[in-house]
Amino acid sequence: MNRRKFIAAGAGAAGLLTTRPAVAEALRNARTERVHPVSAFKLSVSRWPYNQFTLDQLSQMARELGLDSVELLEPDEWAVPKRYGLTCAMGYATVPDPGTRLTQGFNRVSNHAWLIPAYTRAIPLAAAAGVPNLICFSGNRDGINDVEGRETCARGLAPLIPLAEKHGVTLCMELLNSRQDHPDYQCDHTVWGVALAKQINSARFKLLYDIYHMQIMEGDVIRTIRDNHQYIAHFHTGGVPGRHEIDGTQELNYRAIMLAIMETGFEGYVAQEFVPTRDPRTSLAEAVRLCRV
């Protein structure tokens, strides 16, 4: 499923949880009538697969289902989840043409003229709004080889890293598949993204590991997460094939993947980013239960 068209228009786990200082507070200040089990990491939902709902409606539903965030929102939308006791775990920087956001990225020097100012504006706004992460993209290759593309991305991100470090906001480059949904996208393998993260060498630049996309490109999801978790700040879900529900109708064992993520000590956000084929609330509720480990 191509996101671009939507953009354009028991004891071991318990021991881990007790190390999180927010757990007791979260239980005391439960946001819903029914107290939901506390997860080892935080849970989010992406906005674009649920465009049949207003953002307020989706935020209310997310709150009722015990999620922590509604994400992939523009800066002028970040305040909406807050009204429901949620955050926006992954925000956009405002760019001139959102429809080319995924294809025109940091791997081309000519794009730096508008990308660097866009993120320079967005980083302090995100910090002030409590948005911990901003998504970014490599862009399409368009004939650029992988070494040149990585070097150009590092060059474009370099002036933003000190600002991100100052404000405590993490820039997350998303791994997308170029085989089916995003032809020619450059950051399409974990190895390439990790090499870029190592080159930038900052805790404020990491990867958004999209499980759906990386299953299509390279498989071996659990091993890849275990071996590279220090470079991953955020996860997206989606059933393969089709980017639909993450249940028994598709090929991935999401329960095992969630347990593997938990075992790395991950404390960030796992976001549901699948397009429901059934009642959206029911499908989202089922996914949340599956991912709450």
Short mmCIF file of C-alpha atoms in Angstrom, two decimals:
data_model
loop_
_atom_site.label_atom_id
_atom_site.label_comp_id
_atom_site.label_asym_id
_atom_site.label_seq_id
_atom_site.Cartn_x
_atom_site.Cartn_y
_atom_site.Cartn_z
CA MET A 1 0.00 0.00 0.00
CA ASN A 2 1.52 3.32 -1.13
CA ARG A 3 1.29 6.03 1.54
CA ARG A 4 2.11 8.84 -0.87
CA LYS A 5 -1.40 9.16 -2.29
CA PHE A 6 -2.78 9.61 1.21
CA ILE A 7 -0.16 12.24 2.02
CA ALA A 8 -0.95 14.21 -1.05
CA ALA A 9 -4.84 14.50 -0.73
CA GLY A 10 5.18 -13.27 32.57
CA ALA A 11 8.17 -12.33 35.31
CA GLY A 12 10.92 -11.17 32.99
CA ALA A 13 8.55 -8.79 31.26
CA ALA A 14 7.17 -7.66 34.63
CA GLY A 15 10.69 -6.93 35.83
CA LEU A 16 11.34 -4.82 32.75
CA LEU A 17 8.13 -2.86 33.22
CA THR A 18 8.87 -2.02 36.83
CA THR A 19 11.99 -0.17 35.71
CA ARG A 20 9.85 2.36 33.88
CA PRO A 21 9.06 5.25 36.23
CA ALA A 22 5.98 6.25 34.29
CA VAL A 23 4.14 2.97 34.84
CA ALA A 24 2.69 3.76 38.26
CA GLU A 25 1.75 7.24 37.13
CA ALA A 26 0.09 5.86 34.01
CA LEU A 27 -1.98 3.48 36.06
CA ARG A 28 -3.01 6.19 38.51
CA ASN A 29 -4.02 8.51 35.71
CA ALA A 30 -5.62 6.08 33.29
CA ARG A 31 -7.07 7.94 30.35
CA THR A 32 -10.07 5.68 29.88
CA GLU A 33 -12.75 4.10 31.99
CA ARG A 34 -11.10 0.73 31.49
CA VAL A 35 -7.46 0.44 32.54
CA HIS A 36 -5.48 -1.10 29.69
CA PRO A 37 -2.47 -3.32 30.35
CA VAL A 38 0.80 -1.41 30.26
CA SER A 39 3.07 -2.29 27.34
CA ALA A 40 6.84 -2.61 27.47
CA PHE A 41 6.93 0.15 24.85
CA LYS A 42 4.49 2.80 23.70
CA LEU A 43 1.83 2.32 21.05
CA SER A 44 0.77 4.68 18.27
CA VAL A 45 -1.38 4.78 15.16
CA SER A 46 -0.60 6.47 11.86
CA ARG A 47 -3.11 8.98 10.61
CA TRP A 48 -3.22 8.24 6.88
CA PRO A 49 -4.89 4.76 6.88
CA TYR A 50 -7.81 6.20 8.85
CA ASN A 51 -8.75 9.20 6.75
CA GLN A 52 -12.42 8.23 6.97
CA PHE A 53 -12.25 9.67 10.50
CA THR A 54 -11.54 13.23 11.48
CA LEU A 55 -8.35 13.65 13.49
CA ASP A 56 -10.46 14.31 16.58
CA GLN A 57 -12.40 11.10 16.00
CA LEU A 58 -9.23 9.08 15.50
CA SER A 59 -7.65 10.61 18.60
CA GLN A 60 -10.72 9.77 20.67
CA MET A 61 -10.69 6.20 19.36
CA ALA A 62 -6.96 5.88 20.04
CA ARG A 63 -7.49 7.06 23.60
CA GLU A 64 -10.32 4.60 24.16
CA LEU A 65 -8.18 1.74 22.84
CA GLY A 66 -5.30 2.64 25.13
CA LEU A 67 -2.84 4.00 22.57
CA ASP A 68 -0.33 6.69 23.41
CA SER A 69 -0.13 8.58 20.13
CA VAL A 70 -1.60 9.51 16.77
CA GLU A 71 1.22 10.20 14.33
CA LEU A 72 2.32 11.35 10.90
CA LEU A 73 0.73 14.73 11.46
CA GLU A 74 1.66 18.17 10.18
CA PRO A 75 2.78 20.76 12.75
CA ASP A 76 -0.59 22.51 12.70
CA GLU A 77 -2.20 19.20 13.75
CA TRP A 78 0.07 18.33 16.68
CA ALA A 79 -2.19 19.97 19.24
CA VAL A 80 -5.18 17.74 18.42
CA PRO A 81 -4.00 14.48 20.05
CA LYS A 82 -2.98 16.49 23.12
CA ARG A 83 -6.62 17.29 23.75
CA TYR A 84 -7.15 13.56 24.28
CA GLY A 85 -4.14 13.00 26.51
CA LEU A 86 -2.02 11.68 23.63
CA THR A 87 1.03 12.84 21.76
CA CYS A 88 2.17 12.80 18.14
CA ALA A 89 5.06 10.33 18.26
CA MET A 90 6.26 11.02 14.69
CA GLY A 91 5.69 14.37 13.06
CA TYR A 92 6.20 15.84 9.63
CA ALA A 93 8.20 18.93 8.81
CA THR A 94 6.17 21.29 6.63
CA VAL A 95 7.53 21.14 3.07
CA PRO A 96 6.48 23.02 -0.07
CA ASP A 97 4.94 19.97 -1.78
CA PRO A 98 3.90 17.12 0.53
CA GLY A 99 3.06 15.01 -2.50
CA THR A 100 6.78 14.66 -3.31
CA ARG A 101 7.87 14.21 0.29
CA LEU A 102 8.95 10.59 -0.20
CA THR A 103 10.52 10.95 -3.64
CA GLN A 104 12.41 14.24 -3.19
CA GLY A 105 14.63 13.74 -0.18
CA PHE A 106 18.03 14.39 1.33
CA ASN A 107 19.94 12.39 -1.31
CA ARG A 108 19.92 15.27 -3.78
CA VAL A 109 21.81 18.50 -3.07
CA SER A 110 19.23 20.64 -4.84
CA ASN A 111 16.62 19.55 -2.30
CA HIS A 112 18.69 20.78 0.63
CA ALA A 113 17.73 24.37 -0.19
CA TRP A 114 14.19 23.74 1.06
CA LEU A 115 14.64 20.70 3.29
CA ILE A 116 17.17 22.26 5.65
CA PRO A 117 15.00 25.35 6.34
CA ALA A 118 11.92 23.16 6.74
CA TYR A 119 13.53 21.00 9.40
CA THR A 120 15.26 23.98 11.01
CA ARG A 121 11.77 25.41 11.62
CA ALA A 122 10.21 22.09 12.60
CA ILE A 123 12.74 20.87 15.19
CA PRO A 124 12.12 23.57 17.84
CA LEU A 125 8.37 23.42 17.14
CA ALA A 126 8.44 19.67 17.75
CA ALA A 127 10.33 20.10 21.01
CA ALA A 128 7.85 22.71 22.22
CA ALA A 129 4.90 20.46 21.29
CA GLY A 130 6.34 17.34 22.89
CA VAL A 131 6.79 15.59 19.53
CA PRO A 132 9.83 13.33 20.02
CA ASN A 133 10.52 12.38 16.39
CA LEU A 134 10.43 13.95 12.94
CA ILE A 135 10.29 11.72 9.89
CA CYS A 136 12.61 12.24 6.94
CA PHE A 137 13.28 10.46 3.66
CA SER A 138 16.20 9.67 1.40
CA GLY A 139 14.22 10.31 -1.77
CA ASN A 140 14.42 8.33 -5.00
CA ARG A 141 17.73 7.37 -6.59
CA ASP A 142 17.10 8.91 -10.02
CA GLY A 143 20.47 7.55 -11.14
CA ILE A 144 22.34 8.35 -7.91
CA ASN A 145 24.37 5.38 -6.67
CA ASP A 146 24.10 4.23 -3.07
CA VAL A 147 27.43 5.66 -1.91
CA GLU A 148 26.77 9.09 -3.42
CA GLY A 149 23.22 9.10 -2.09
CA ARG A 150 24.36 8.27 1.42
CA GLU A 151 27.07 10.94 1.34
CA THR A 152 24.59 13.54 0.12
CA CYS A 153 22.06 12.60 2.80
CA ALA A 154 24.76 12.94 5.47
CA ARG A 155 25.73 16.33 4.04
CA GLY A 156 22.16 17.59 4.09
CA LEU A 157 21.44 16.31 7.59
CA ALA A 158 24.71 17.57 9.10
CA PRO A 159 23.54 21.15 9.83
CA LEU A 160 20.35 19.80 11.45
CA ILE A 161 21.93 17.36 13.88
CA PRO A 162 23.26 19.97 16.37
CA LEU A 163 19.81 21.58 16.43
CA ALA A 164 18.13 18.21 16.97
CA GLU A 165 20.59 17.43 19.77
CA LYS A 166 19.96 20.80 21.38
CA HIS A 167 16.18 20.29 21.38
CA GLY A 168 16.11 16.54 22.07
CA VAL A 169 14.26 15.68 18.85
CA THR A 170 15.21 12.61 16.81
CA LEU A 171 15.26 12.71 13.02
CA CYS A 172 14.10 9.33 11.72
CA MET A 173 14.70 8.25 8.15
CA GLU A 174 12.14 5.71 7.04
CA LEU A 175 13.06 2.43 5.42
CA LEU A 176 10.64 1.82 2.51
CA ASN A 177 10.41 -0.95 -0.05
CA SER A 178 11.39 -0.07 -3.62
CA ARG A 179 10.16 -3.38 -4.99
CA GLN A 180 6.43 -2.70 -4.90
CA ASP A 181 5.22 0.49 -3.25
CA HIS A 182 7.97 3.07 -3.73
CA PRO A 183 9.98 2.25 -6.86
CA ASP A 184 13.53 3.66 -6.90
CA TYR A 185 13.47 4.81 -3.25
CA GLN A 186 17.04 4.77 -1.98
CA CYS A 187 16.78 3.99 1.75
CA ASP A 188 15.30 0.59 0.97
CA HIS A 189 17.60 -1.74 2.95
CA THR A 190 18.54 -1.75 6.61
CA VAL A 191 22.24 -2.00 5.75
CA TRP A 192 22.09 1.29 3.83
CA GLY A 193 20.19 3.06 6.61
CA VAL A 194 22.51 1.75 9.32
CA ALA A 195 25.56 2.86 7.34
CA LEU A 196 24.08 6.37 7.18
CA ALA A 197 23.32 6.35 10.91
CA LYS A 198 26.90 5.26 11.67
CA GLN A 199 28.26 8.01 9.44
CA ILE A 200 26.14 10.69 11.14
CA ASN A 201 26.96 9.20 14.56
CA SER A 202 24.35 10.96 16.67
CA ALA A 203 21.68 9.65 19.01
CA ARG A 204 19.38 12.18 17.32
CA PHE A 205 19.47 10.47 13.95
CA LYS A 206 18.03 6.98 13.71
CA LEU A 207 15.86 4.81 11.50
CA LEU A 208 12.15 4.27 11.28
CA TYR A 209 12.00 0.52 10.70
CA ASP A 210 8.83 -0.26 8.79
CA ILE A 211 8.24 -3.98 9.31
CA TYR A 212 5.95 -4.28 6.29
CA HIS A 213 8.43 -2.66 3.94
CA MET A 214 11.46 -4.54 5.20
CA GLN A 215 9.69 -7.89 5.01
CA ILE A 216 9.13 -7.21 1.32
CA MET A 217 12.72 -6.06 0.71
CA GLU A 218 14.82 -8.37 2.85
CA GLY A 219 12.83 -10.51 5.29
CA ASP A 220 14.72 -11.84 8.34
CA VAL A 221 12.90 -9.23 10.41
CA ILE A 222 13.61 -10.48 13.93
CA ARG A 223 17.31 -11.05 13.37
CA THR A 224 17.63 -7.65 11.72
CA ILE A 225 15.93 -5.91 14.65
CA ARG A 226 18.12 -7.72 17.19
CA ASP A 227 21.32 -6.90 15.30
CA ASN A 228 20.51 -3.24 14.61
CA HIS A 229 18.17 -2.12 17.38
CA GLN A 230 20.55 0.61 18.54
CA TYR A 231 19.96 2.41 15.23
CA ILE A 232 16.16 2.11 15.30
CA ALA A 233 14.01 4.73 17.03
CA HIS A 234 10.55 3.79 15.79
CA PHE A 235 8.57 0.95 14.20
CA HIS A 236 5.63 0.73 11.81
CA THR A 237 3.45 -2.33 11.33
CA GLY A 238 1.52 -3.70 8.38
CA GLY A 239 0.43 -7.10 7.14
CA VAL A 240 2.27 -8.73 4.25
CA PRO A 241 1.01 -8.89 1.56
CA GLY A 242 -1.23 -5.89 1.07
CA ARG A 243 -0.49 -3.75 4.14
CA HIS A 244 -3.72 -4.84 5.82
CA GLU A 245 -4.46 -6.32 9.26
CA ILE A 246 -1.53 -7.87 11.14
CA ASP A 247 -3.52 -10.98 12.04
CA GLY A 248 -3.51 -14.58 10.83
CA THR A 249 -4.42 -13.57 7.27
CA GLN A 250 -0.82 -12.55 6.48
CA GLU A 251 2.65 -14.06 6.62
CA LEU A 252 4.35 -12.31 9.55
CA ASN A 253 4.25 -13.48 13.17
CA TYR A 254 3.70 -10.10 14.77
CA ARG A 255 3.51 -11.44 18.30
CA ALA A 256 7.00 -12.91 17.95
CA ILE A 257 8.24 -9.65 16.41
CA MET A 258 6.84 -7.61 19.30
CA LEU A 259 8.49 -9.90 21.83
CA ALA A 260 11.79 -9.54 19.97
CA ILE A 261 11.45 -5.74 20.06
CA MET A 262 10.69 -5.87 23.78
CA GLU A 263 13.74 -8.05 24.43
CA THR A 264 16.02 -5.35 22.98
CA GLY A 265 14.86 -2.97 25.74
CA PHE A 266 13.11 -0.70 23.25
CA GLU A 267 11.10 2.07 24.94
CA GLY A 268 9.97 4.07 21.93
CA TYR A 269 6.81 3.75 19.86
CA VAL A 270 5.39 0.97 17.70
CA ALA A 271 2.79 2.46 15.36
CA GLN A 272 -0.03 0.62 13.61
CA GLU A 273 0.17 1.58 9.94
CA PHE A 274 -2.06 -0.91 8.18
CA VAL A 275 -5.10 -0.25 6.02
CA PRO A 276 -8.06 -2.07 7.60
CA THR A 277 -10.25 -4.25 5.42
CA ARG A 278 -12.86 -4.73 8.15
CA ASP A 279 -14.37 -2.43 10.75
CA PRO A 280 -11.45 -0.07 11.45
CA ARG A 281 -11.99 0.16 15.18
CA THR A 282 -12.20 -3.61 15.58
CA SER A 283 -9.09 -4.20 13.48
CA LEU A 284 -7.14 -1.52 15.35
CA ALA A 285 -8.22 -2.91 18.73
CA GLU A 286 -7.10 -6.40 17.71
CA ALA A 287 -3.72 -5.09 16.57
CA VAL A 288 -3.22 -3.17 19.81
CA ARG A 289 -3.91 -6.29 21.85
CA LEU A 290 -1.49 -8.27 19.71
CA CYS A 291 1.30 -5.70 20.12
CA ARG A 292 0.87 -5.07 23.83
CA VAL A 293 3.63 -7.22 25.36
#
